[in-house]
CSV table of C-alpha atoms in Angstrom, one decimal:
chain,number,residue,atom,x,y,z
A,18,UNK,CA,-1.8,120.1,-155.2
A,19,UNK,CA,-0.4,117.7,-157.8
A,20,UNK,CA,1.4,120.2,-160.0
A,21,UNK,CA,2.9,123.7,-159.6
A,22,UNK,CA,0.2,126.3,-159.4
A,23,UNK,CA,-0.4,128.1,-162.7
A,24,UNK,CA,0.4,131.7,-163.4
A,25,UNK,CA,-3.2,132.5,-164.0
A,26,UNK,CA,-5.3,133.6,-161.0
A,27,UNK,CA,-6.5,130.6,-159.0
A,28,UNK,CA,-9.9,130.1,-157.6
A,29,UNK,CA,-9.0,131.0,-154.0
A,30,UNK,CA,-7.5,134.3,-153.1
A,31,UNK,CA,-3.7,134.4,-152.9
A,32,UNK,CA,-2.2,134.2,-149.4
A,33,UNK,CA,-1.8,137.6,-147.7
A,34,UNK,CA,1.6,139.1,-147.3
A,35,UNK,CA,1.5,138.4,-143.5
A,36,UNK,CA,0.7,134.7,-144.2
A,37,UNK,CA,3.5,134.3,-146.6
A,38,UNK,CA,5.9,135.8,-144.1
A,39,UNK,CA,4.5,133.7,-141.2
A,40,UNK,CA,5.0,130.5,-143.1
A,41,UNK,CA,8.7,131.2,-143.6
A,42,UNK,CA,10.5,131.4,-140.2
A,43,UNK,CA,13.6,133.1,-141.7
A,44,UNK,CA,11.5,136.0,-142.9
A,45,UNK,CA,10.1,138.9,-140.9
A,46,UNK,CA,8.7,142.4,-141.5
A,47,UNK,CA,10.3,145.3,-139.5
A,48,UNK,CA,8.4,148.5,-139.1
A,49,UNK,CA,11.5,150.6,-140.1
A,50,UNK,CA,13.6,148.2,-142.2
A,51,UNK,CA,10.9,146.3,-144.1
A,52,UNK,CA,11.3,142.7,-145.2
A,53,UNK,CA,14.2,140.9,-143.4
A,54,UNK,CA,16.0,137.6,-144.0
A,55,UNK,CA,17.0,136.5,-140.5
A,56,UNK,CA,18.4,139.7,-139.0
A,57,UNK,CA,19.5,141.4,-142.3
A,58,UNK,CA,17.2,143.9,-144.1
A,59,UNK,CA,16.9,143.1,-147.8
A,60,UNK,CA,17.1,146.8,-148.6
A,61,UNK,CA,20.6,146.7,-147.1
A,62,UNK,CA,21.6,143.8,-149.4
A,63,UNK,CA,20.2,145.6,-152.4
A,64,UNK,CA,22.1,148.7,-151.6
A,65,UNK,CA,25.4,146.9,-151.2
A,66,UNK,CA,25.1,144.1,-153.8
A,67,UNK,CA,22.6,145.4,-156.3
A,68,UNK,CA,19.7,143.6,-158.0
A,69,UNK,CA,18.8,141.1,-159.1
A,70,UNK,CA,20.4,138.9,-156.5
A,71,UNK,CA,19.8,135.5,-154.9
A,72,UNK,CA,19.6,135.5,-151.1
A,73,UNK,CA,19.8,132.3,-149.0
A,74,UNK,CA,19.1,131.9,-145.3
A,75,UNK,CA,21.8,129.7,-143.5
A,76,UNK,CA,19.4,129.3,-140.6
A,77,UNK,CA,16.7,127.9,-142.8
A,78,UNK,CA,19.1,125.5,-144.5
A,79,UNK,CA,20.2,124.2,-141.1
A,80,UNK,CA,16.7,123.9,-139.7
A,81,UNK,CA,15.5,121.9,-142.7
A,82,UNK,CA,18.5,119.6,-142.8
A,83,UNK,CA,18.1,118.9,-139.1
A,84,UNK,CA,14.3,118.4,-139.4
A,85,UNK,CA,14.8,115.7,-142.1
A,86,UNK,CA,17.6,113.8,-140.4
A,87,UNK,CA,15.8,114.1,-137.1
A,88,UNK,CA,12.6,112.6,-138.6
A,89,UNK,CA,14.6,109.6,-140.0
A,90,UNK,CA,16.3,109.0,-136.7
A,91,UNK,CA,13.0,109.3,-134.7
A,92,UNK,CA,11.6,106.6,-137.0
A,93,UNK,CA,14.4,104.3,-136.0
A,94,UNK,CA,15.9,104.2,-139.5
A,95,UNK,CA,19.5,103.7,-140.3
A,96,UNK,CA,19.6,106.4,-142.9
A,97,UNK,CA,22.0,108.7,-144.7
A,98,UNK,CA,21.0,111.9,-146.6
A,99,UNK,CA,22.7,112.9,-149.8
A,100,UNK,CA,21.6,116.4,-150.9
A,101,UNK,CA,20.6,116.6,-154.6
A,102,UNK,CA,22.8,119.5,-155.6
A,103,UNK,CA,21.1,120.1,-158.9
A,104,UNK,CA,18.6,122.1,-156.8
A,105,UNK,CA,21.3,124.5,-155.7
A,106,UNK,CA,25.0,124.0,-156.3
A,107,UNK,CA,26.4,127.0,-154.4
A,108,UNK,CA,29.7,126.1,-152.9
A,109,UNK,CA,28.6,127.9,-149.6
A,110,UNK,CA,25.3,126.0,-149.5
A,111,UNK,CA,27.1,122.7,-150.0
A,112,UNK,CA,29.7,123.5,-147.3
A,113,UNK,CA,27.0,124.4,-144.8
A,114,UNK,CA,25.0,121.2,-145.5
A,115,UNK,CA,28.2,119.1,-145.3
A,116,UNK,CA,28.7,120.5,-141.8
A,117,UNK,CA,25.2,119.3,-141.0
A,118,UNK,CA,26.3,115.8,-142.0
A,119,UNK,CA,24.8,115.6,-145.5
A,120,UNK,CA,26.5,114.0,-148.5
A,121,UNK,CA,25.8,114.9,-152.1
A,122,UNK,CA,23.8,113.4,-155.0
A,123,UNK,CA,25.5,114.5,-158.2
A,124,UNK,CA,24.5,114.2,-161.9
A,125,UNK,CA,27.6,115.5,-163.8
A,126,UNK,CA,31.3,115.9,-163.6
A,127,UNK,CA,30.9,119.5,-162.8
A,128,UNK,CA,28.7,118.7,-159.8
A,129,UNK,CA,31.1,116.1,-158.6
A,130,UNK,CA,34.0,118.5,-158.7
A,131,UNK,CA,32.0,121.2,-156.9
A,132,UNK,CA,30.9,118.8,-154.2
A,133,UNK,CA,34.6,117.8,-153.6
A,134,UNK,CA,35.6,121.5,-153.6
A,135,UNK,CA,33.0,122.1,-150.9
A,136,UNK,CA,34.7,119.5,-148.7
A,137,UNK,CA,32.2,116.7,-149.2
A,138,UNK,CA,34.3,113.4,-149.1
A,139,UNK,CA,34.1,110.9,-152.0
A,140,UNK,CA,32.6,108.5,-149.4
A,141,UNK,CA,29.5,110.8,-149.2
A,142,UNK,CA,28.8,111.1,-152.9
A,143,UNK,CA,26.3,109.3,-155.1
A,144,UNK,CA,26.3,109.7,-158.9
A,145,UNK,CA,22.9,109.6,-160.5
A,146,UNK,CA,21.7,110.4,-164.0
A,147,UNK,CA,20.6,108.6,-167.2
A,148,UNK,CA,23.5,109.7,-169.4
A,149,UNK,CA,26.8,109.5,-167.6
A,150,UNK,CA,29.7,109.8,-170.0
A,151,UNK,CA,32.9,107.6,-170.1
A,152,UNK,CA,34.8,110.6,-168.8
A,153,UNK,CA,32.4,111.1,-165.9
A,154,UNK,CA,32.5,107.4,-165.0
A,155,UNK,CA,36.3,107.5,-165.0
A,156,UNK,CA,36.3,110.4,-162.7
A,157,UNK,CA,33.8,108.7,-160.3
A,158,UNK,CA,36.0,105.6,-160.2
A,159,UNK,CA,39.2,107.6,-159.7
A,160,UNK,CA,37.6,109.5,-156.8
A,161,UNK,CA,36.3,106.2,-155.4
A,162,UNK,CA,32.8,107.7,-154.7
A,163,UNK,CA,30.3,105.9,-152.5
A,164,UNK,CA,27.9,104.7,-155.2
A,165,UNK,CA,27.0,104.9,-158.8
A,166,UNK,CA,23.4,104.5,-159.7
A,167,UNK,CA,23.2,102.6,-163.0
A,168,UNK,CA,20.1,103.3,-165.1
A,169,UNK,CA,20.3,100.7,-168.0
A,170,UNK,CA,21.8,97.5,-169.1
A,171,UNK,CA,24.0,99.5,-171.5
A,172,UNK,CA,25.3,101.6,-168.7
A,173,UNK,CA,26.1,98.6,-166.5
A,174,UNK,CA,28.2,97.1,-169.4
A,175,UNK,CA,29.9,100.5,-169.8
A,176,UNK,CA,30.8,100.7,-166.1
A,177,UNK,CA,32.1,97.2,-166.1
A,178,UNK,CA,34.4,97.8,-169.0
A,179,UNK,CA,35.8,101.1,-167.7
A,180,UNK,CA,36.3,99.7,-164.1
A,181,UNK,CA,38.0,96.6,-165.4
A,182,UNK,CA,40.3,98.6,-167.6
A,183,UNK,CA,41.3,100.8,-164.7
A,184,UNK,CA,41.7,97.9,-162.3
A,185,UNK,CA,39.0,99.3,-160.1
A,186,UNK,CA,35.7,98.0,-158.6
A,187,UNK,CA,32.7,100.2,-158.9
A,188,UNK,CA,30.0,100.1,-156.2
A,189,UNK,CA,26.8,100.1,-158.2
A,190,UNK,CA,23.1,100.3,-157.3
A,191,UNK,CA,20.5,99.5,-159.9
A,192,UNK,CA,18.0,102.3,-160.4
A,193,UNK,CA,14.5,100.8,-160.8
A,194,UNK,CA,11.5,102.5,-162.4
A,195,UNK,CA,8.6,101.2,-160.4
A,196,UNK,CA,5.9,102.6,-162.8
A,197,UNK,CA,4.3,104.7,-160.0
A,198,UNK,CA,2.6,108.0,-160.8
A,199,UNK,CA,3.8,110.6,-158.3
A,200,UNK,CA,1.0,113.0,-159.4
A,201,UNK,CA,3.4,115.8,-160.0
A,202,UNK,CA,4.1,118.1,-163.0
A,203,UNK,CA,4.6,116.0,-166.2
A,204,UNK,CA,8.0,117.6,-166.8
A,205,UNK,CA,9.4,116.5,-163.4
A,206,UNK,CA,7.9,113.0,-163.0
A,207,UNK,CA,10.5,110.3,-163.2
A,208,UNK,CA,8.9,107.1,-162.0
A,209,UNK,CA,6.5,106.1,-164.7
A,210,UNK,CA,7.1,103.5,-167.3
A,211,UNK,CA,7.3,106.0,-170.2
A,212,UNK,CA,10.0,108.1,-168.4
A,213,UNK,CA,13.6,107.8,-169.5
A,214,UNK,CA,14.9,107.0,-166.0
A,215,UNK,CA,15.9,103.6,-164.6
A,216,UNK,CA,15.1,100.1,-165.6
A,217,UNK,CA,11.7,98.5,-165.7
A,218,UNK,CA,10.7,96.8,-162.4
A,219,UNK,CA,10.0,93.6,-164.3
A,220,UNK,CA,13.5,93.5,-165.8
A,221,UNK,CA,15.3,94.5,-162.6
A,222,UNK,CA,16.0,91.1,-161.1
A,223,UNK,CA,17.5,89.8,-164.4
A,224,UNK,CA,19.7,92.9,-164.7
A,225,UNK,CA,20.8,92.8,-161.1
A,226,UNK,CA,21.8,89.1,-161.6
A,227,UNK,CA,23.7,90.2,-164.7
A,228,UNK,CA,25.4,93.0,-162.9
A,229,UNK,CA,26.6,90.6,-160.1
A,230,UNK,CA,28.3,88.5,-162.8
A,231,UNK,CA,30.3,91.2,-164.4
A,232,UNK,CA,33.9,92.1,-163.6
A,233,UNK,CA,34.7,95.5,-162.1
A,234,UNK,CA,31.2,95.8,-160.4
A,235,UNK,CA,30.2,95.3,-156.8
A,236,UNK,CA,26.4,95.3,-156.6
A,237,UNK,CA,25.4,97.2,-153.5
A,238,UNK,CA,21.6,97.8,-153.8
A,239,UNK,CA,18.7,99.2,-155.6
A,240,UNK,CA,17.5,102.8,-156.1
A,241,UNK,CA,14.5,104.7,-157.2
A,242,UNK,CA,13.4,108.3,-157.6
A,243,UNK,CA,9.8,108.8,-158.7
A,244,UNK,CA,9.7,112.6,-159.3
A,245,UNK,CA,10.2,116.1,-158.0
A,246,UNK,CA,7.8,118.4,-156.0
A,247,UNK,CA,5.6,115.6,-154.7
A,248,UNK,CA,2.8,117.1,-152.7
A,249,UNK,CA,0.0,114.6,-153.0
A,250,UNK,CA,0.8,112.8,-149.7
A,251,UNK,CA,3.1,109.8,-149.4
A,252,UNK,CA,0.9,107.2,-151.2
A,253,UNK,CA,3.1,107.2,-154.2
A,254,UNK,CA,6.2,106.7,-152.1
A,255,UNK,CA,4.6,103.8,-150.3
A,256,UNK,CA,3.6,102.1,-153.6
A,257,UNK,CA,7.1,102.6,-155.0
A,258,UNK,CA,8.9,101.4,-151.9
A,259,UNK,CA,6.6,98.4,-151.6
A,260,UNK,CA,7.7,97.3,-155.1
A,261,UNK,CA,11.3,97.9,-154.1
A,262,UNK,CA,10.8,95.7,-151.1
A,263,UNK,CA,9.5,92.8,-153.3
A,264,UNK,CA,12.6,93.2,-155.5
A,265,UNK,CA,14.9,93.1,-152.5
A,266,UNK,CA,13.4,89.9,-151.3
A,267,UNK,CA,13.7,88.3,-154.7
A,268,UNK,CA,17.4,89.4,-154.9
A,269,UNK,CA,18.0,87.9,-151.5
A,270,UNK,CA,16.3,84.7,-152.5
A,271,UNK,CA,18.8,84.2,-155.2
A,272,UNK,CA,21.7,84.7,-152.8
A,273,UNK,CA,22.8,87.9,-154.5
A,274,UNK,CA,24.5,90.7,-152.4
A,275,UNK,CA,22.4,93.7,-151.4
A,276,UNK,CA,23.7,96.2,-148.9
A,277,UNK,CA,21.3,99.2,-149.0
A,278,UNK,CA,18.3,100.8,-150.6
A,279,UNK,CA,18.3,104.3,-152.2
A,280,UNK,CA,14.9,105.9,-151.8
A,281,UNK,CA,15.6,109.0,-153.9
A,282,UNK,CA,14.0,112.4,-153.1
A,283,UNK,CA,11.2,114.5,-154.5
A,284,UNK,CA,9.5,115.7,-151.3
A,285,UNK,CA,7.6,118.8,-152.2
A,286,UNK,CA,7.2,122.2,-150.6
A,287,UNK,CA,4.2,124.6,-150.5
A,288,UNK,CA,4.9,127.4,-152.9
A,289,UNK,CA,1.5,129.0,-152.4
A,290,UNK,CA,-0.7,127.4,-149.7
A,291,UNK,CA,-0.9,123.9,-151.0
A,292,UNK,CA,-0.4,121.1,-148.5
A,293,UNK,CA,2.8,119.1,-148.7
A,294,UNK,CA,4.0,116.0,-146.8
A,295,UNK,CA,6.4,116.5,-144.0
A,296,UNK,CA,9.6,114.5,-143.4
A,297,UNK,CA,7.9,112.5,-140.6
A,298,UNK,CA,5.4,111.2,-143.1
A,299,UNK,CA,8.1,110.2,-145.6
A,300,UNK,CA,10.1,108.5,-142.8
A,301,UNK,CA,6.9,106.6,-141.8
A,302,UNK,CA,6.4,105.4,-145.3
A,303,UNK,CA,9.9,104.2,-145.5
A,304,UNK,CA,9.6,102.4,-142.1
A,305,UNK,CA,6.3,100.8,-143.0
A,306,UNK,CA,7.5,99.4,-146.4
A,307,UNK,CA,11.2,98.8,-146.0
A,308,UNK,CA,11.8,98.8,-142.3
A,309,UNK,CA,11.6,95.0,-141.9
A,310,UNK,CA,14.4,94.3,-144.4
A,311,UNK,CA,17.1,95.4,-142.0
A,312,UNK,CA,19.0,97.4,-144.6
A,313,UNK,CA,20.3,101.0,-144.4
A,314,UNK,CA,18.4,103.5,-146.6
A,315,UNK,CA,19.5,106.6,-148.4
A,316,UNK,CA,17.6,109.8,-149.3
A,317,UNK,CA,18.4,112.4,-151.9
A,318,UNK,CA,16.4,115.5,-151.2
A,319,UNK,CA,17.1,118.8,-152.9
A,320,UNK,CA,14.1,121.2,-153.2
A,321,UNK,CA,12.8,120.4,-149.7
A,322,UNK,CA,16.0,121.6,-148.1
A,323,UNK,CA,17.0,124.5,-150.3
A,324,UNK,CA,13.7,125.8,-151.9
A,325,UNK,CA,12.2,127.7,-149.0
A,326,UNK,CA,15.6,129.0,-147.8
A,327,UNK,CA,16.2,131.2,-150.8
A,328,UNK,CA,14.6,134.2,-152.6
A,329,UNK,CA,15.3,136.3,-155.6
A,330,UNK,CA,15.6,140.0,-154.8
A,331,UNK,CA,14.8,142.4,-157.6
A,332,UNK,CA,14.1,146.0,-158.3
A,333,UNK,CA,11.2,147.5,-160.2
A,334,UNK,CA,12.4,149.1,-163.5
A,335,UNK,CA,9.0,150.7,-164.3
A,336,UNK,CA,5.4,150.4,-163.4
A,337,UNK,CA,3.5,150.4,-166.7
A,338,UNK,CA,-0.2,151.3,-166.5
A,339,UNK,CA,-2.2,150.3,-169.6
A,340,UNK,CA,-5.8,150.5,-170.5
A,341,UNK,CA,-6.5,146.9,-169.5
A,342,UNK,CA,-3.4,145.7,-167.5
A,343,UNK,CA,-1.0,147.0,-164.9
A,344,UNK,CA,2.5,145.8,-165.5
A,345,UNK,CA,5.3,145.7,-162.8
A,346,UNK,CA,8.5,145.4,-164.8
A,347,UNK,CA,11.3,144.0,-162.7
A,348,UNK,CA,15.0,143.8,-163.4
A,349,UNK,CA,14.9,140.1,-162.8
A,350,UNK,CA,13.8,138.0,-165.7
A,351,UNK,CA,13.1,134.5,-167.0
A,352,UNK,CA,16.8,134.0,-167.5
A,353,UNK,CA,17.2,134.4,-163.7
A,354,UNK,CA,14.1,132.5,-162.4
A,355,UNK,CA,13.0,130.1,-165.1
A,356,UNK,CA,10.3,128.1,-163.2
A,357,UNK,CA,7.3,130.4,-163.9
A,358,UNK,CA,8.1,130.4,-167.7
A,359,UNK,CA,9.0,126.7,-167.8
A,360,UNK,CA,6.4,125.2,-165.5
A,361,UNK,CA,3.8,127.9,-165.0
A,362,UNK,CA,5.0,127.8,-161.4
A,363,UNK,CA,3.6,130.1,-158.7
A,364,UNK,CA,6.1,132.0,-156.4
A,365,UNK,CA,5.1,134.3,-153.7
A,366,UNK,CA,6.0,138.0,-154.4
A,367,UNK,CA,6.5,140.4,-151.5
A,368,UNK,CA,7.3,144.1,-151.5
A,369,UNK,CA,10.3,144.9,-149.4
A,370,UNK,CA,9.6,148.4,-148.1
A,371,UNK,CA,7.7,148.6,-144.8
A,372,UNK,CA,5.0,151.0,-146.1
A,373,UNK,CA,4.4,148.8,-149.2
A,374,UNK,CA,3.7,145.8,-147.0
A,375,UNK,CA,0.6,147.5,-145.6
A,376,UNK,CA,-0.4,149.7,-148.5
A,377,UNK,CA,-3.6,149.1,-150.6
A,378,UNK,CA,-3.3,146.4,-153.2
A,379,UNK,CA,-4.5,146.0,-156.8
A,380,UNK,CA,-4.0,143.3,-159.5
A,381,UNK,CA,-0.7,143.5,-161.5
A,382,UNK,CA,1.2,141.4,-163.9
A,383,UNK,CA,4.8,141.0,-162.8
A,384,UNK,CA,7.1,140.6,-165.7
A,385,UNK,CA,10.8,140.9,-166.7
A,386,UNK,CA,12.6,142.8,-169.4
A,387,UNK,CA,13.4,139.9,-171.6
A,388,UNK,CA,11.9,140.0,-175.1
A,389,UNK,CA,9.5,137.1,-174.6
A,390,UNK,CA,5.9,137.2,-173.6
A,391,UNK,CA,6.7,134.1,-171.5
A,392,UNK,CA,9.0,136.3,-169.4
A,393,UNK,CA,6.1,136.6,-166.9
A,394,UNK,CA,6.3,135.8,-163.2
A,395,UNK,CA,2.7,136.4,-162.2
A,396,UNK,CA,-0.6,137.5,-163.7
A,397,UNK,CA,-3.2,139.4,-161.7
A,398,UNK,CA,-1.2,139.3,-158.5
A,399,UNK,CA,-2.5,141.6,-155.7
A,400,UNK,CA,0.3,144.1,-155.1
A,401,UNK,CA,0.6,147.7,-153.8
A,402,UNK,CA,1.9,150.6,-156.0
A,403,UNK,CA,5.4,149.8,-156.9
A,404,UNK,CA,7.1,152.8,-158.6
A,405,UNK,CA,10.5,152.5,-160.2
A,406,UNK,CA,13.2,151.6,-157.7
A,407,UNK,CA,10.9,149.6,-155.4
A,408,UNK,CA,12.3,146.3,-154.2
A,409,UNK,CA,10.4,143.0,-154.5
A,410,UNK,CA,11.3,139.5,-153.4
A,411,UNK,CA,10.3,136.3,-155.2
A,412,UNK,CA,10.0,133.6,-152.5
A,413,UNK,CA,10.9,130.0,-152.3
A,414,UNK,CA,13.6,130.4,-155.1
A,415,UNK,CA,16.4,128.5,-153.3
A,416,UNK,CA,15.9,125.4,-155.5
A,417,UNK,CA,16.1,125.3,-159.3
A,418,UNK,CA,16.6,129.1,-159.3
A,419,UNK,CA,20.3,130.0,-159.8
A,420,UNK,CA,21.1,126.5,-161.1
A,421,UNK,CA,18.6,126.9,-164.0
A,422,UNK,CA,19.5,130.5,-164.8
A,423,UNK,CA,21.1,131.5,-168.1
A,424,UNK,CA,22.6,134.6,-169.9
A,425,UNK,CA,19.8,134.9,-172.4
A,426,UNK,CA,19.6,138.4,-173.8
A,427,UNK,CA,23.2,138.8,-172.7
A,428,UNK,CA,22.1,139.3,-169.1
A,429,UNK,CA,24.9,138.4,-166.7
A,430,UNK,CA,24.3,135.8,-164.0
A,431,UNK,CA,23.0,137.3,-160.7
A,432,UNK,CA,25.2,137.1,-157.6
A,433,UNK,CA,24.4,134.9,-154.6
A,434,UNK,CA,24.3,136.0,-151.0
A,435,UNK,CA,24.3,133.9,-147.8
A,436,UNK,CA,22.7,135.4,-144.7
A,437,UNK,CA,23.6,134.0,-141.3
A,438,UNK,CA,22.0,135.8,-138.4
A,439,UNK,CA,23.2,139.5,-138.5
A,440,UNK,CA,25.9,138.9,-141.1
A,441,UNK,CA,25.8,138.3,-144.8
A,442,UNK,CA,28.4,137.6,-147.5
A,443,UNK,CA,28.4,137.4,-151.3
A,444,UNK,CA,29.2,133.8,-152.0
A,445,UNK,CA,29.1,134.1,-155.8
A,446,UNK,CA,29.9,137.4,-157.5
A,447,UNK,CA,27.8,139.0,-160.1
A,448,UNK,CA,29.0,137.9,-163.6
A,449,UNK,CA,30.8,140.7,-165.4
A,450,UNK,CA,29.9,141.8,-168.9
A,451,UNK,CA,33.5,141.0,-169.8
A,452,UNK,CA,32.9,137.4,-168.7
A,453,UNK,CA,30.1,137.1,-171.3
A,454,UNK,CA,32.7,137.6,-174.0
A,455,UNK,CA,35.3,135.3,-172.5
A,456,UNK,CA,36.2,132.4,-174.8
A,457,UNK,CA,34.5,134.0,-177.8
A,458,UNK,CA,36.5,134.9,-180.9
A,459,UNK,CA,36.0,136.1,-184.4
A,460,UNK,CA,37.7,134.0,-187.0
A,461,UNK,CA,40.5,135.5,-189.1
A,462,UNK,CA,38.6,135.5,-192.3
A,463,UNK,CA,35.9,137.8,-190.8
A,464,UNK,CA,38.6,140.3,-189.8
A,465,UNK,CA,39.8,140.9,-193.4
């Protein structure tokens, strides 16, 4: 499926609860304890931590990181993986992935500092993004990170000037826009000519040549990233990487240095029941198009690793039965999980109680308490009766969940919990109401 499934009912029936659980190895349904993450009942987490709360499976994160690195190794690729932490920037998640041998792909000063705080060495960090500030570039150079991905001629000149003034040499890769349509949602495609990212493929050789002539810059390679949540096979990857391969050969023909190829990320996941390419298919596409160049490759996945590993645990505030619609009003809202409101994205919704998992089902709209009609998670979703206090879980919320949340309607940020086997820990506390006021002040003239 090319884009996130819409909120409206789709042509085919939604997956059954049992199918949603079976497709996620870290989930199970216990006859007494109900829905479990690994070996911890979600009801126990709700009782101790409250709702809404983000819950991540350490086992799932490890499995997925190992599946990706294993697929690359099995294909005979000299590859490194730099996790795109915009998907989930939890310090605990980053520390866990660092222990699995992953570096980080960052897009801001904040992300760079969090990655370093998580123990990721500067030599494992790539800085991407179309609008890096002078302050951010100075920090990247001071930290001596592995690579900066430059996205324009103007940025290349900026990096050269800053590095020269600091007496440093920046390792820079040129991000290329291959003008390839990844067939994903319009708001998360990044590899087409009209997108803001990278330099045009036809201008890339000239800019690489220019970059090699500037002081303070050591050109190290080329990079691309064609979009996020790519599920329509690996054809778009093959097309983009084939264009990169042509560029690499042209760079070499001019005797210019090139040390590696950054293949980006974007590998999609099945939120509903749509097919999605596996790491083995992506590794095969890289091998087929770039394998004969003899260069190391880099990948920057985010969603594929973190998405299925997380869920948003919520409580039902009220079940509102109208003349035409049944509304399940949760204590989670669009400020917590923005994807349904922003992208019309589909997320599986499971009841947590054991009896609710096998009870009769009927259509319901699942909504939040925010004062927006767009604060809707699902329409016409088949769910059992869910009286006030019932627990529900929004699945596959480990990526672009907590990182995209806000305090809209003065709602504090939800806590984050990491489950590892039989144990769990709060890895980010629930934001206090006092913290919402921190830093605010009323000017003196309004106090008179």
